[in-house]
XYZ file of C-alpha atoms in Angstrom:
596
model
C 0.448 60.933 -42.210
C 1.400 58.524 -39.490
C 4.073 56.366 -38.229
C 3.745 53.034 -38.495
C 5.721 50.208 -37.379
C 6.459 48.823 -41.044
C 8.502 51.970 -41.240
C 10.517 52.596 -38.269
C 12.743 50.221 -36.408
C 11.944 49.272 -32.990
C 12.978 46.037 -31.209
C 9.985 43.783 -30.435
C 9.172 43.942 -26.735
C 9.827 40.131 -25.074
C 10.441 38.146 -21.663
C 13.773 38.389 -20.367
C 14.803 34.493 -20.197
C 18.156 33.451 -18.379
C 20.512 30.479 -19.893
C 22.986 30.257 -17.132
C 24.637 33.157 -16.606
C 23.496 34.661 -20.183
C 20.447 36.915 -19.973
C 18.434 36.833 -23.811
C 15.403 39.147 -24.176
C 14.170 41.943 -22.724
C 16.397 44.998 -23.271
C 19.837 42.455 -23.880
C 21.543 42.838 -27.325
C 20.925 40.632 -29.737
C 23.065 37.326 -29.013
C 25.233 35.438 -31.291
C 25.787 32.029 -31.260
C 26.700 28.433 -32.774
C 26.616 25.109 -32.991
C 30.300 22.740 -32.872
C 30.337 20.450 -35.782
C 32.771 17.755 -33.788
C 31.725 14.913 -32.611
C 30.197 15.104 -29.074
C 31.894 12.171 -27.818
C 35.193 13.496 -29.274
C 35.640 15.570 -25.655
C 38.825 17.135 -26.447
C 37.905 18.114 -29.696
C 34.336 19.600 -28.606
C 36.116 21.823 -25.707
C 38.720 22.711 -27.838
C 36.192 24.079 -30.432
C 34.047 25.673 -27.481
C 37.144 28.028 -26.931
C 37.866 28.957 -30.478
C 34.097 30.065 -31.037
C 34.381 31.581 -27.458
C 37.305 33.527 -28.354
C 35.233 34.173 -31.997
C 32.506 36.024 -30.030
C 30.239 33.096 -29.251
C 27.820 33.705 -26.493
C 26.253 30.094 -26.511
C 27.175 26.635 -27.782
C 25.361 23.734 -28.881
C 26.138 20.519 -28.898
C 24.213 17.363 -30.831
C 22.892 15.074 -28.153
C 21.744 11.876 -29.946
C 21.549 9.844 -26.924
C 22.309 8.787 -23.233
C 26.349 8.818 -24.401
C 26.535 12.327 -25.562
C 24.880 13.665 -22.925
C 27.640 11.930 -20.463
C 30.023 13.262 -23.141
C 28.268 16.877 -22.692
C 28.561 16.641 -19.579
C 32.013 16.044 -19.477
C 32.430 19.280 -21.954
C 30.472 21.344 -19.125
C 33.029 20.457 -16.763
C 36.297 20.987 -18.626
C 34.918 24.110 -20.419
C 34.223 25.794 -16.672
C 37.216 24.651 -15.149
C 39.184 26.674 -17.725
C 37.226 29.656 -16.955
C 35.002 29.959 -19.431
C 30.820 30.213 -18.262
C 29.215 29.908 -21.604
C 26.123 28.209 -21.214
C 25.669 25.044 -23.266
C 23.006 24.126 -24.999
C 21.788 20.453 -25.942
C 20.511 19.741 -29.554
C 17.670 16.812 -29.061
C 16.244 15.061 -32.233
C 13.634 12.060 -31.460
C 15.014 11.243 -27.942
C 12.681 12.244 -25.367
C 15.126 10.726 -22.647
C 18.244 12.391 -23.852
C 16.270 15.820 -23.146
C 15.511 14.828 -19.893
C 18.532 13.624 -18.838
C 20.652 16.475 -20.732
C 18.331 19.163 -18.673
C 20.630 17.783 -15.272
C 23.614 18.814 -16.925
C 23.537 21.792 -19.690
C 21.810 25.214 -18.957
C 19.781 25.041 -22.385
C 17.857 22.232 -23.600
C 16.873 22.093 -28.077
C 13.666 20.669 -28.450
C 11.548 19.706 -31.869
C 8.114 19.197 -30.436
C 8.087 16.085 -32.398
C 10.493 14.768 -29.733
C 7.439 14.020 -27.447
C 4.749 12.472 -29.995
C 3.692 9.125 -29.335
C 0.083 6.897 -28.939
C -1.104 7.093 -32.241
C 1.235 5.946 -35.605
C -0.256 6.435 -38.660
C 2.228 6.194 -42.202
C 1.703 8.780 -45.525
C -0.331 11.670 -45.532
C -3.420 10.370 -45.022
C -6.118 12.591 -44.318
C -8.209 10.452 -41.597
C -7.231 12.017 -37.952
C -10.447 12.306 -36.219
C -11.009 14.972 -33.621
C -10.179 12.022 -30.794
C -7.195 10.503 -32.472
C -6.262 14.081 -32.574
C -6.642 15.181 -29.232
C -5.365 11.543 -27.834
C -1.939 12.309 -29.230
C -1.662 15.744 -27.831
C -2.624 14.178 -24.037
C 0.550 11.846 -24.869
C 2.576 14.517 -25.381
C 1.480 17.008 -23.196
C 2.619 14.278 -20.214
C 5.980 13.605 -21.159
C 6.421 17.199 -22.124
C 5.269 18.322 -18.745
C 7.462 15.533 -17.029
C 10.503 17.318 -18.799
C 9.712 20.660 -17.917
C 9.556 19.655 -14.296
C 13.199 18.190 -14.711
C 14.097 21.734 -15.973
C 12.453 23.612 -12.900
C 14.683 21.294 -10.556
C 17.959 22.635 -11.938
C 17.007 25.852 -13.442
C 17.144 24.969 -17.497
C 15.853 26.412 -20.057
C 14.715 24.859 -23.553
C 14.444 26.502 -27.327
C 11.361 25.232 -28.775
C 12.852 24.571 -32.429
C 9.986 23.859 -35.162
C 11.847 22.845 -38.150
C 9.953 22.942 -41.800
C 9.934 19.537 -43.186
C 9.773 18.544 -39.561
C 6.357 18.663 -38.238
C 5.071 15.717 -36.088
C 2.912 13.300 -38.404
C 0.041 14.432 -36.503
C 0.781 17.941 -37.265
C 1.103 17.056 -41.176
C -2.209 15.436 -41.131
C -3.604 18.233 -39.920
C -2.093 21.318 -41.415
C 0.219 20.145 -43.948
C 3.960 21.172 -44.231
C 2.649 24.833 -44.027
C 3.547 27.846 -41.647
C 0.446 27.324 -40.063
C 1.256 23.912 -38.830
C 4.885 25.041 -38.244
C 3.102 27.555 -35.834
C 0.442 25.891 -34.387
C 2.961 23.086 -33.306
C 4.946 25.563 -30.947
C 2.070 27.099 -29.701
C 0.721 24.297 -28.602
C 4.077 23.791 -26.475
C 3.752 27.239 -25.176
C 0.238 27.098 -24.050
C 1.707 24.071 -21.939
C 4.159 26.362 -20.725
C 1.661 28.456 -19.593
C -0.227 26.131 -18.046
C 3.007 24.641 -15.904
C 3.946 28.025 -15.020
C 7.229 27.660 -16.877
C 8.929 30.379 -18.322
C 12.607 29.741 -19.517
C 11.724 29.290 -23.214
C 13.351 30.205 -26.524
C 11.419 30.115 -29.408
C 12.931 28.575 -33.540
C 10.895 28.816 -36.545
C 13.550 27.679 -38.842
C 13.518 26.474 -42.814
C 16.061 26.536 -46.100
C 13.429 28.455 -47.721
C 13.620 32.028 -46.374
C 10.488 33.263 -48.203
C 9.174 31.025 -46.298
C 10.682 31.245 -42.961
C 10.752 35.006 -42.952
C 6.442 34.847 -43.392
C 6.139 31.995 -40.658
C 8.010 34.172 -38.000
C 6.097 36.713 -38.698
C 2.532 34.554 -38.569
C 4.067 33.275 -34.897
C 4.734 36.824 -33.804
C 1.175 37.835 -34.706
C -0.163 35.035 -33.032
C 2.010 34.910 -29.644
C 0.603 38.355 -29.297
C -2.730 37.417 -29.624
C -2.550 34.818 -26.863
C -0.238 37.131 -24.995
C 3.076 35.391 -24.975
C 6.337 37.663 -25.014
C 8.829 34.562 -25.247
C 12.226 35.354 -26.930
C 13.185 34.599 -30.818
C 16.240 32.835 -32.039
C 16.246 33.540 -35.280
C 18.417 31.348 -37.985
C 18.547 30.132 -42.012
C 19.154 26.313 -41.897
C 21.229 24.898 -44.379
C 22.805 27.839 -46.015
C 25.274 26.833 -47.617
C 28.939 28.298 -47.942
C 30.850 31.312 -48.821
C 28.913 34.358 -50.832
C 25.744 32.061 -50.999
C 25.013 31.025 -47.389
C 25.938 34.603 -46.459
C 23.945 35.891 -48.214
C 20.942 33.526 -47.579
C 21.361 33.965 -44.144
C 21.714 37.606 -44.479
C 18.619 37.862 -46.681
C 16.452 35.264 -44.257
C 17.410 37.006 -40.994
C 18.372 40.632 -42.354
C 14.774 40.800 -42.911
C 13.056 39.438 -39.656
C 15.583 41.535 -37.659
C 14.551 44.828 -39.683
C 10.936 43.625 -38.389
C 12.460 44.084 -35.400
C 11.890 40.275 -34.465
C 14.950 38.455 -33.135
C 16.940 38.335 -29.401
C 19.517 35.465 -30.318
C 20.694 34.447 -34.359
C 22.636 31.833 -35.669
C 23.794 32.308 -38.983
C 24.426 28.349 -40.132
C 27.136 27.860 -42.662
C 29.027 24.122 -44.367
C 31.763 25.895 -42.302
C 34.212 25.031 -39.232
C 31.718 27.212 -36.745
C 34.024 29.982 -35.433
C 33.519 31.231 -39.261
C 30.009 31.818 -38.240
C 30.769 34.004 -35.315
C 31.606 37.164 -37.315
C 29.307 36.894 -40.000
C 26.321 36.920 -37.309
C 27.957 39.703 -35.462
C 28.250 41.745 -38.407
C 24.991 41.530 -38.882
C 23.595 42.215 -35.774
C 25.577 45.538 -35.677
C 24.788 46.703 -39.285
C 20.558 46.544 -38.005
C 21.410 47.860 -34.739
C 22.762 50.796 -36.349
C 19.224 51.729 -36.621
C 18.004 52.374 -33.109
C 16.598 55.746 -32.522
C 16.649 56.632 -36.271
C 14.381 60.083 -37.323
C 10.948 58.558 -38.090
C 9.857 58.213 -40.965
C 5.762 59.007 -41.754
C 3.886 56.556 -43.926
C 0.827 54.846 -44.609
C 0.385 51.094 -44.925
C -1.549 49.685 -47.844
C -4.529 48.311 -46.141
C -4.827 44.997 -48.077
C -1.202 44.406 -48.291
C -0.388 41.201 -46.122
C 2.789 40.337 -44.522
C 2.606 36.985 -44.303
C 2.357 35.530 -47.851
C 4.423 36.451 -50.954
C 2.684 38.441 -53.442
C 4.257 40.324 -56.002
C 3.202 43.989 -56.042
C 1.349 44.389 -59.764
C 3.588 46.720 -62.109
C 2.878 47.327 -65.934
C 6.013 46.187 -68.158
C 8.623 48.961 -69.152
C 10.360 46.481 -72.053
C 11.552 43.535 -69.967
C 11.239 45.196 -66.155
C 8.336 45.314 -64.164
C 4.919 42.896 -65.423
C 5.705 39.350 -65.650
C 8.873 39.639 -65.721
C 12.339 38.462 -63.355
C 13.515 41.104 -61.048
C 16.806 42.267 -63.511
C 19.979 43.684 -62.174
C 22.061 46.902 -63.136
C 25.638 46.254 -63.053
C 27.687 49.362 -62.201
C 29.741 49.509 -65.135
C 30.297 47.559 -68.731
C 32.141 44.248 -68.524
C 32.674 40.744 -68.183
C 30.821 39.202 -66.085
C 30.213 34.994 -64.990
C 26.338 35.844 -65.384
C 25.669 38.663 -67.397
C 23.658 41.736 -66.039
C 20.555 43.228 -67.511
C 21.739 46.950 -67.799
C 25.019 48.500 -66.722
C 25.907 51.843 -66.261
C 27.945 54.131 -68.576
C 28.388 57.685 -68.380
C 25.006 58.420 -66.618
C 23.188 56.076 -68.524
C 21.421 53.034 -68.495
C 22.753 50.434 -71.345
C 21.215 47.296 -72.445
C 23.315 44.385 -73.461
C 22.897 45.216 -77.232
C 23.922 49.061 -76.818
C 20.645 50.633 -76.932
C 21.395 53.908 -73.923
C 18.226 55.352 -71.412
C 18.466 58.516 -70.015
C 18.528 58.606 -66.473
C 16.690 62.201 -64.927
C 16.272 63.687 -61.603
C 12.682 64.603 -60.124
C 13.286 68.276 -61.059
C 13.764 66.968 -64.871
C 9.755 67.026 -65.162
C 9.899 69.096 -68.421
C 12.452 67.009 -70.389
C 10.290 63.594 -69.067
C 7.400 64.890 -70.377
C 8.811 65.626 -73.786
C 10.991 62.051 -73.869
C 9.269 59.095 -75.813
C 11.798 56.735 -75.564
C 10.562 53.420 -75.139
C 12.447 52.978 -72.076
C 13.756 56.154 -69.668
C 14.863 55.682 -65.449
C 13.667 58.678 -63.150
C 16.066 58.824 -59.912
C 14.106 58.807 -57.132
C 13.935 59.036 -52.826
C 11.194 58.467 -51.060
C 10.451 62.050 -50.305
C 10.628 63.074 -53.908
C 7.148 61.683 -54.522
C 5.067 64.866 -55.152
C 1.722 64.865 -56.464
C 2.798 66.144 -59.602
C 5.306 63.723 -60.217
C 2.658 60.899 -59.218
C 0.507 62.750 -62.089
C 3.426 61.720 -64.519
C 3.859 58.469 -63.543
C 0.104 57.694 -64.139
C 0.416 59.281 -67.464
C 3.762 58.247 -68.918
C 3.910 54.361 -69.448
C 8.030 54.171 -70.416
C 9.098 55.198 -66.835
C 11.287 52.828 -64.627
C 12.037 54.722 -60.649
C 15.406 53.974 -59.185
C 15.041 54.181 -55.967
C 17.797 55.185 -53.840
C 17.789 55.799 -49.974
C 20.596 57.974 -47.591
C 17.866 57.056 -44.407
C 19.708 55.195 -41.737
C 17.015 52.495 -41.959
C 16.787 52.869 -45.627
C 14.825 49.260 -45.466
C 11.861 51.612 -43.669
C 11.947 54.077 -46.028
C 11.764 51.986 -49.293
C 9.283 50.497 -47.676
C 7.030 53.578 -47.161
C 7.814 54.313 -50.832
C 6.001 51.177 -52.256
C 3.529 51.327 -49.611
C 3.098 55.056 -51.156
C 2.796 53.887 -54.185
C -0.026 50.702 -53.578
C -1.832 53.411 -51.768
C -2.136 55.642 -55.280
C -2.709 52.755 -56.732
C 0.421 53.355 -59.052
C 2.130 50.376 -61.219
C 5.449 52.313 -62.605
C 8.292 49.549 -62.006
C 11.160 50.184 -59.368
C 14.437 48.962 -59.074
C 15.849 48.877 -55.519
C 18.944 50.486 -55.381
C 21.579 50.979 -52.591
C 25.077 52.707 -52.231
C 27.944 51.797 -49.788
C 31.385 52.495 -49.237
C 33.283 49.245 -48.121
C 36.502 47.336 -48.575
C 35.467 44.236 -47.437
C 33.479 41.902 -49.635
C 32.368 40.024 -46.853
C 30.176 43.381 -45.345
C 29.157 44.170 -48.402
C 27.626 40.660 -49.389
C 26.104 41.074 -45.555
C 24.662 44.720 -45.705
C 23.408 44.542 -49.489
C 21.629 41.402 -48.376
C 20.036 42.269 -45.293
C 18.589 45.884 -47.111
C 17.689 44.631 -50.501
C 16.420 40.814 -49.831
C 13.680 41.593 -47.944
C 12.259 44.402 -50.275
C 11.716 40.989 -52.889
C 10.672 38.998 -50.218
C 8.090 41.366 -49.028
C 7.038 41.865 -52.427
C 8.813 44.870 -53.774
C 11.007 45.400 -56.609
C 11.350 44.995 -60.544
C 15.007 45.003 -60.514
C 18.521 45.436 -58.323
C 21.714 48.302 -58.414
C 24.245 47.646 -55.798
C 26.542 50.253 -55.638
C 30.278 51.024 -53.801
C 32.310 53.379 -53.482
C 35.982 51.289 -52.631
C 38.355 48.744 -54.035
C 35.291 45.825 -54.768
C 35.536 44.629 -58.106
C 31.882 44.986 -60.648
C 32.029 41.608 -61.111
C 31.752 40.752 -56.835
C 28.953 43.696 -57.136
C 27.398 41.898 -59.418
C 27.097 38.634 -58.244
C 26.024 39.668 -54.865
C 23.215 41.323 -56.836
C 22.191 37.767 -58.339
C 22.535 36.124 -54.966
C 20.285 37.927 -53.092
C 17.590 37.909 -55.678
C 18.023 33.917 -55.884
C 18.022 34.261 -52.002
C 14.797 36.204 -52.142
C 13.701 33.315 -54.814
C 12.413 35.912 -57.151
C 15.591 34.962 -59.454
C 17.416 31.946 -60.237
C 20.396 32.573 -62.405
C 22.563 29.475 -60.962
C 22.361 26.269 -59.138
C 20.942 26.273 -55.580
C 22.838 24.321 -52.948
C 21.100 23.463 -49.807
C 24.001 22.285 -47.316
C 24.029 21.895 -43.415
C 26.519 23.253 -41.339
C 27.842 19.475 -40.271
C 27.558 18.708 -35.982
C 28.219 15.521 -34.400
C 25.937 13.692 -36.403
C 27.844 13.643 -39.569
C 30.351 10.812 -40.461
C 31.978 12.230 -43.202
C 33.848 15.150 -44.438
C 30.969 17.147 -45.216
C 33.126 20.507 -46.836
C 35.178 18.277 -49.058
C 31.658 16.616 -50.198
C 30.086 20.164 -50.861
C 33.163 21.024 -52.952
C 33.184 17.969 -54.967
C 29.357 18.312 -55.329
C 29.769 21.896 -56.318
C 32.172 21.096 -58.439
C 30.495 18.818 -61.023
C 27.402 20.689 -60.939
C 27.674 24.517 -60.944
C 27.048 24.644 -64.305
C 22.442 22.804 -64.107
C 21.216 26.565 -63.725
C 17.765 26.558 -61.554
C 18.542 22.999 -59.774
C 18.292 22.632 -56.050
C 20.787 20.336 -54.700
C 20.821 19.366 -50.913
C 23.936 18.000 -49.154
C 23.449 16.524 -45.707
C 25.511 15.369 -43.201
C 23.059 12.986 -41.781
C 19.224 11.465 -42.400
C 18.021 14.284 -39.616
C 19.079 17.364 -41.303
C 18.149 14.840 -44.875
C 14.696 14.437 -46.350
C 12.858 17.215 -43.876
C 15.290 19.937 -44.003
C 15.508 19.173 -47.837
C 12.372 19.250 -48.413
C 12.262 21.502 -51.756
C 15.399 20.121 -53.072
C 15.096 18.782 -56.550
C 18.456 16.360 -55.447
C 19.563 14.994 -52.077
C 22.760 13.780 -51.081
C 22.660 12.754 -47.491
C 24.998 10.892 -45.010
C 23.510 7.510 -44.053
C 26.376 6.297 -41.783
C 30.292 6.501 -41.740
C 31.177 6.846 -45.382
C 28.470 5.955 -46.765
C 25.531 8.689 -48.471
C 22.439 7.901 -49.664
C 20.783 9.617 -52.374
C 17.201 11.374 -52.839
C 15.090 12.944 -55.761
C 12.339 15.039 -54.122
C 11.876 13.127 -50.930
C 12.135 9.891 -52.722
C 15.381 7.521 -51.446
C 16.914 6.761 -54.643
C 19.780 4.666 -53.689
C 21.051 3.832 -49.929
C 24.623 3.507 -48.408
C 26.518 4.169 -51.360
C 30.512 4.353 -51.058
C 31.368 8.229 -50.373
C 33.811 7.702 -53.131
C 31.347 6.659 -55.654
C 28.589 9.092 -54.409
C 28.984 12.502 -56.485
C 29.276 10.041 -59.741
C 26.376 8.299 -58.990
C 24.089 11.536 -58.330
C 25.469 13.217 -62.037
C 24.211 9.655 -63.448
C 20.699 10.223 -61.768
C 20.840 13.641 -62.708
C 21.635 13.529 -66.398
C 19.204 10.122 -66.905
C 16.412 12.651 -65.608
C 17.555 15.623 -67.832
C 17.676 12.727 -71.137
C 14.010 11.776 -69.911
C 12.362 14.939 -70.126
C 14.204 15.966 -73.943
C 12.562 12.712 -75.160
């Protein structure tokens, strides 16, 4: 039996990169940063929030730099900020201004990039499919100048840039070609790179950063794989755009970069929520220090499936114990009977497992083999760790069709070790269902939406799982249990039991109060189960970032919003008083059209 990398957590090797006095990569922790959400020409307010996030834990901060104005705003911050004796490096966020990057690369030790910032020659409108080789390659020449003229800006003063591919993003050239997939996301930084290369330039961060974290987590993974190929060891900021707020974008942002950290991928993380930034700071920190917990862990021994791929979602194939495993939702366990705001599968009652109409299921040990054998139940649970797995309980599982494993873990990277279980079990070719269970012991709800997320998400997002038991052991109600248990399997997007909001964090760019709008938003619409809402502060985090919304509501200038179904603008400029009416109209019209 050998060791393999899916199983034990090591940090991935990288390029030590310096942003001012900050050193990322290499053998550095893991750094945790921001992003302010004043306005950049607001000085006093952007220093002012520089120290708070400072004083939070930040390590970076990053500023929206639409223009020639913010980046003498910027670099008016830089100034103030050092002369009160604080030397965190600043970074500049560029979207479609090729001369703001330059010019911001004179002042600020980090420069944000989309590589669509330096596309030009050839315009072409809707996805058309007609690109020829030449038009192709014509573009990239027109790029590949005034991307080389701003890296030699950057080698004069000694800045360094974060290549940030956004999905929903991609250069029109880049859609033509690959479509809004992870292969174009990836292939459009690595075209950057081999640039880099080319110029000798070094000091680069790499983003690979979507809403979706299915989808993000699997396009990370496909630009690891191929970086390595082509030898590059460049560093990985790793974050969940548009998260949302409270339990939901922390545990989105858990789920998204819980997982791609447990890869071991990731040197710098934001975690982005619709709140004032220095609420970010401990939420990333958290989880930075809950994954690093598992350095020099006892290895665990495993063999990978051979077919199973890492950078697609496929569900592993399970026959169906009544309404777990097969076709059906991932279902959660609550830890005890009650009320809950949406109701649980099973719950737990005196060592059983109870279904919502009473109907109790033993739950046995693996030493219970004799009294599994002789139950014929339609439905029974079999309490499981991964080194329980004998060949003779593998013979029972084969044979006996009404058996559901929960699977529990005490390993320090439990993560590893479930996953050696399922890859145990694709390797015998074995479809009993599992549900992924984990125990803690904390009095914060805050660590235990962080923890639960960043061990359980990424067993559904990697394909594992039939169903969810969060246990604790401390003063957190069932019903908080529970609902973390529903919002990381809606994370995961294996489950949706409620309405999804996709919201931005708010920067500079956003002219109105984007937390009150998310409230109001929330607030007439909790209740349209399996709808994805976006809420934007502005038209660059609007139509690409949203870009599997169902509903947009975007900020089109001060006050005014803008509304979208699908990518489709609905209705421009709309009053920000009249806005949240006017999307429930849109809404409900659609919801009449479809029960005609």
């Amino acid at each position: 039996m050998e060791y393999s990398e899916q199983f034990n957590y090591n940090r991935r090797k990288c390029a030590e990169v310096k942003i001012g006095n900050l050193a990322l990569g290499g053998d550095n922790p893991i750094r945790v940063q921001t992003m302010a959400n004043t306005d950049t020409n607001d000085v006093e307010k952007s220093v002012e929030q520089c120290i708070r996030v400072i004083e939070a834990g930040s390590e970076l901060m990053r500023y929206t730099t639409q223009g020639v104005r913010e980046v003498e705003s910027l670099k008016a911050i830089r100034t103030i900020v050092s002369e009160r004796g604080c030397a965190i490096p600043l970074v500049a966020d560029i979207h479609f201004n090729a001369n703001a990057a330059m010019l911001a690369a004179r002042y600020v030790e980090k420069v944000r990039i989309n590589p669509g910032n330096f596309v030009g020659g050839i315009k072409k409108k809707g996805d058309c499919t007609d690109y020829t080789d030449a038009e192709f390659e014509q573009e990239y020449e027109v790029l590949k100048t005034q991307f080389v003229s701003f890296l030699n800006i950057c080698k004069e003063h000694g800045t360094a840039i974060r290549i940030g591919v956004n999905h929903g993003s991609l250069s029109e050239r880049m859609m033509n070609r690959y479509g809004d997939t992870s292969q174009g996301m990836v292939e459009s930084c690595m075209e950057l790179l081999r640039i880099c290369r080319e110029e000798d330039f070094g000091k680069v961060v790499i983003s690979m950063k979507t809403s979706n974290t299915v989808f993000m987590v699997h396009t990370v993974r496909l630009l690891v794989q191929q970086m390595e190929k082509e030898g590059f060891y460049f560093p990985l900021h790793l974050g969940v755009t548009e998260a949302g707020d409270g339990e939901d974008g922390r545990i989105k942002s858990a789920v998204g970069i819980g997982a791609l950290l447990a890869d071991g991928i990731g040197d710098t993380i934001r975690v982005s929520l619709s709140e004032d930034p220095e609420f970010e700071i401990p939420v990333a920190t958290a989880l930075v220090d809950y994954v690093d917990n598992r350095k020099q862990h006892a290895l665990i021994k495993g063999m990978e499936h051979l077919s199973y791929n890492r950078f697609q979602y496929e569900r592993r194939e399970t026959h169906a114990v009544k309404n777990i495993g097969g076709e059906n939702p991932p279902v959660v366990i609550a830890i005890e009977k009650g009320s809950y705001p949406i109701a649980p599968d099973y719950y737990l009652e005196n060592g059983k497992v109870v279904d919502a109409n009473g109907g109790a299921y033993t739950v046995y040990e693996n030493s219970d083999i004799i009294e599994i054998e002789n139950d014929n139940s339609d439905l029974i649970f079999l309490q499981l760790q991964y080194g329980d797995l004998t060949p003779e309980l593998l013979t029972l599982l084969y044979r006996k069709k009404n058996i559901v494993i929960l699977l529990q873990t005490a390993h320090v990277n439990g993560v590893g070790e479930q996953r050696a279980f399922f890859h145990l079990l694709l390797n015998a070719g074995c479809t009993v269902p599992v549900v992924i269970c984990r125990r803690y012991a904390e009095s914060a709800l805050g660590n235990l939406q962080i923890k639960a997320a960043a061990d359980m998400g990424v067993m559904f997002i990697d394909g594992f799982g039939d169903g969810i038991l969060p246990e604790n052991e401390g003063v957190i109600s069932s019903q908080s249990i529970c609902s973390i248990a529903f919002g990381i399997l809606q994370a995961a997007r294996v489950r949706i039991s409620k309405t999804e909001y996709i919201s931005c964090p708010g920067c500079g760019r956003t002219l109105f109060n984007l937390q009150e709008s998310i409230a109001r938003v929330k607030e007439r619409t909790s209740h349209l189960k399996g709808l994805k809402i976006a809420i934007m502060g502005c038209i660059v985090n609007g139509p690409g970032e949203m870009a599997d919304a169902d509903y947009g509501y975007v900020g089109a200038g001060r006050g005014r919003v803008s509304l979208y179904k699908k990518k489709e603008c609905i209705e421009r400029n709309i009053p920000e008083e009249e806005a949240v009416e006017k999307l429930l109209v849109l809404i409900n019209k659609d919801r009449a059209d479809k029960e005609m």
